[in-house]
Coordinates of N, CA and C in Angstrom, one line a residue:
M15 N 15.9 165.1 247.0 CA 17.2 165.0 247.6 C 17.4 166.2 248.5
H16 N 18.0 166.0 249.6 CA 18.3 167.0 250.6 C 19.3 168.1 249.9
R17 N 19.0 169.3 250.1 CA 19.7 170.4 249.4 C 21.2 170.3 249.6
G18 N 21.6 170.1 250.9 CA 23.0 170.0 251.2 C 23.7 168.8 250.5
I19 N 23.1 167.7 250.5 CA 23.6 166.5 249.8 C 23.8 166.8 248.3
R20 N 22.8 167.4 247.7 CA 22.8 167.8 246.3 C 24.0 168.7 246.0
A21 N 24.2 169.7 246.9 CA 25.3 170.6 246.7 C 26.6 169.9 246.8
L22 N 26.7 169.0 247.8 CA 28.0 168.3 247.9 C 28.2 167.3 246.8
S23 N 27.2 166.8 246.2 CA 27.3 165.9 245.0 C 27.9 166.7 243.9
G24 N 27.3 167.9 243.7 CA 27.9 168.8 242.6 C 29.3 169.2 242.9
L25 N 29.6 169.4 244.2 CA 30.9 169.8 244.6 C 31.9 168.7 244.3
C26 N 31.6 167.5 244.5 CA 32.4 166.4 244.2 C 32.7 166.3 242.7
L27 N 31.7 166.5 241.9 CA 31.9 166.5 240.4 C 32.9 167.6 240.0
L28 N 32.7 168.8 240.7 CA 33.7 169.9 240.4 C 35.1 169.5 240.8
L29 N 35.2 168.9 242.0 CA 36.5 168.5 242.4 C 37.2 167.5 241.5
I30 N 36.4 166.6 240.9 CA 37.0 165.6 240.0 C 37.6 166.4 238.8
S31 N 36.8 167.3 238.2 CA 37.3 168.0 237.1 C 38.5 168.9 237.4
L32 N 38.5 169.4 238.6 CA 39.7 170.2 239.1 C 40.9 169.4 239.2
F33 N 40.8 168.2 239.7 CA 42.0 167.4 239.9 C 42.7 167.1 238.6
L34 N 41.9 167.2 237.5 CA 42.5 167.0 236.2 C 43.3 168.2 235.6
T35 N 43.2 169.3 236.4 CA 43.9 170.5 236.0 C 45.4 170.4 236.3
P36 N 46.3 170.4 235.4 CA 47.7 170.2 235.7 C 48.2 171.2 236.7
A37 N 47.7 172.4 236.8 CA 48.2 173.4 237.7 C 48.1 173.0 239.2
L38 N 47.2 172.0 239.4 CA 47.0 171.6 240.8 C 47.9 170.5 241.2
L39 N 48.7 169.9 240.3 CA 49.7 168.9 240.6 C 51.0 169.5 240.3
H40 N 52.0 169.3 241.2 CA 53.3 169.8 241.1 C 54.3 168.7 241.6
S41 N 55.3 168.5 240.8 CA 56.3 167.6 241.2 C 57.7 168.0 240.7
E42 N 58.7 168.0 241.7 CA 60.0 168.3 241.3 C 60.7 167.2 240.5
E43 N 60.3 166.0 240.7 CA 60.8 164.9 240.0 C 59.8 164.3 239.0
A44 N 59.0 165.1 238.4 CA 57.9 164.7 237.6 C 58.4 164.0 236.3
P45 N 57.7 162.9 236.0 CA 58.0 162.3 234.7 C 57.4 163.2 233.6
A46 N 57.6 162.8 232.3 CA 57.1 163.6 231.2 C 55.6 164.0 231.4
L47 N 54.8 163.2 232.0 CA 53.4 163.5 232.2 C 53.0 163.0 233.6
L48 N 52.6 163.9 234.4 CA 52.1 163.6 235.8 C 50.6 163.4 235.7
F49 N 50.1 162.3 236.1 CA 48.6 162.1 236.0 C 48.1 161.3 237.2
L50 N 46.8 161.2 237.3 CA 46.1 160.5 238.3 C 45.9 159.1 237.8
T51 N 46.4 158.1 238.6 CA 46.4 156.7 238.2 C 45.0 156.0 238.5
H52 N 44.3 156.5 239.5 CA 43.0 155.9 239.9 C 41.9 156.9 239.9
G53 N 42.0 158.0 239.2 CA 40.9 159.0 239.2 C 40.8 159.6 240.5
V54 N 39.6 160.1 240.9 CA 39.4 160.8 242.1 C 38.2 160.0 242.8
A55 N 38.3 159.7 244.1 CA 37.2 159.1 244.8 C 36.8 160.0 245.9
S56 N 35.5 159.9 246.3 CA 35.0 160.7 247.4 C 34.3 159.7 248.4
G57 N 34.3 160.1 249.6 CA 33.6 159.2 250.6 C 33.3 160.0 251.9
D58 N 32.6 159.4 252.8 CA 32.2 160.1 254.0 C 31.6 161.4 253.8
V59 N 30.7 161.5 252.8 CA 30.1 162.8 252.4 C 29.0 163.1 253.4
T60 N 29.0 164.3 254.0 CA 28.0 164.8 254.9 C 27.5 166.1 254.4
P61 N 26.5 166.7 255.0 CA 26.1 168.0 254.5 C 27.2 169.1 254.6
H62 N 28.2 168.8 255.4 CA 29.3 169.8 255.7 C 30.7 169.4 255.2
S63 N 30.9 168.2 254.8 CA 32.2 167.8 254.5 C 32.3 166.6 253.5
A64 N 33.4 166.3 253.0 CA 33.6 165.1 252.2 C 35.1 164.8 252.2
V65 N 35.4 163.5 252.1 CA 36.8 163.0 252.0 C 37.1 162.8 250.5
I66 N 38.2 163.4 250.0 CA 38.6 163.2 248.6 C 39.9 162.5 248.6
W67 N 40.0 161.5 247.7 CA 41.2 160.6 247.6 C 41.6 160.5 246.2
T68 N 42.9 160.4 245.9 CA 43.4 160.1 244.6 C 44.8 159.5 244.7
R69 N 45.3 159.0 243.6 CA 46.7 158.5 243.5 C 47.3 159.0 242.2
V70 N 48.6 159.4 242.4 CA 49.3 160.0 241.2 C 50.4 159.0 240.8
N71 N 51.1 159.2 239.7 CA 52.1 158.3 239.2 C 53.5 158.7 239.6
A72 N 53.7 159.7 240.4 CA 55.1 160.2 240.8 C 55.0 161.0 242.0
P73 N 56.1 161.3 242.7 CA 56.1 162.2 243.9 C 55.5 163.5 243.4
A74 N 54.6 164.1 244.3 CA 53.9 165.3 243.9 C 53.3 166.0 245.1
T75 N 52.9 167.2 245.0 CA 52.1 168.0 245.9 C 50.7 168.1 245.2
V76 N 49.7 167.5 245.9 CA 48.4 167.5 245.3 C 47.5 168.5 246.0
G77 N 46.8 169.3 245.3 CA 45.9 170.3 245.9 C 44.5 170.2 245.3
V78 N 43.6 170.8 246.0 CA 42.2 170.8 245.5 C 41.6 172.1 245.8
E79 N 40.7 172.5 244.9 CA 39.9 173.7 245.0 C 38.4 173.3 245.1
Y80 N 37.6 174.0 245.8 CA 36.2 173.6 245.9 C 35.4 174.9 246.0
A81 N 34.1 174.8 245.8 CA 33.2 175.9 246.0 C 31.8 175.3 246.5
L82 N 31.1 176.2 247.1 CA 29.8 175.7 247.7 C 28.7 176.0 246.7
D83 N 28.9 176.6 245.6 CA 27.9 176.8 244.6 C 28.2 176.2 243.3
P84 N 27.3 175.7 242.6 CA 27.5 175.0 241.3 C 28.2 175.8 240.2
N85 N 28.2 177.2 240.3 CA 28.8 178.0 239.3 C 30.3 178.3 239.7
F86 N 30.7 177.8 240.8 CA 32.1 178.0 241.3 C 32.5 179.4 241.3
T87 N 31.6 180.3 241.8 CA 31.9 181.7 241.8 C 32.9 182.2 242.9
Q88 N 33.0 181.4 244.0 CA 33.9 181.8 245.1 C 34.7 180.6 245.4
P89 N 35.7 180.2 244.6 CA 36.5 179.0 244.9 C 37.3 179.2 246.1
Q90 N 37.5 178.1 246.8 CA 38.3 178.0 248.1 C 39.4 177.0 247.8
A91 N 40.6 177.2 248.4 CA 41.7 176.3 248.3 C 41.7 175.3 249.5
G92 N 41.7 174.1 249.3 CA 41.8 173.1 250.3 C 43.2 172.8 250.6
P93 N 43.5 172.0 251.6 CA 44.9 171.7 252.0 C 45.6 171.0 250.8
R94 N 46.9 171.2 250.8 CA 47.8 170.5 249.8 C 48.4 169.3 250.6
V95 N 48.6 168.2 249.9 CA 49.2 167.0 250.4 C 50.4 166.6 249.6
V96 N 51.5 166.4 250.3 CA 52.7 165.9 249.6 C 52.7 164.4 249.7
T97 N 52.9 163.7 248.5 CA 52.9 162.3 248.5 C 54.1 161.8 247.7
D98 N 54.5 160.6 248.0 CA 55.6 159.9 247.3 C 55.5 158.4 247.5
Q99 N 56.6 157.7 247.2 CA 56.5 156.2 247.3 C 56.2 155.7 248.7
T100 N 56.6 156.5 249.7 CA 56.3 156.0 251.1 C 54.8 156.1 251.4
R101 N 54.0 156.8 250.6 CA 52.6 156.9 250.8 C 51.9 156.2 249.6
D102 N 52.6 155.5 248.8 CA 52.1 154.8 247.6 C 51.5 155.8 246.7
Y103 N 52.0 157.0 246.7 CA 51.6 158.1 245.8 C 50.1 158.5 246.0
T104 N 49.6 158.2 247.2 CA 48.2 158.6 247.4 C 48.1 159.9 248.2
A105 N 47.0 160.6 247.9 CA 46.7 161.8 248.6 C 45.2 161.9 248.9

């Protein structure tokens, strides 16, 4: 497997686990438990980028962290997306 694709595959797995970290989800109107309703999906993966998608159960600001190495030694913060019912709670 191409080294870049393998690294991005590992990156996507790290992103999935990071999305489950409550600190990355924030909501002013949060229900008792804010969670991902459809898990995390990735697509359009190239050696240099990937699209990450998820859906939450309430209005929230969704963020992601990523790293280019499997040990996550130098994490980077990706953009944060505000979502609500007008976006069907997707980010």
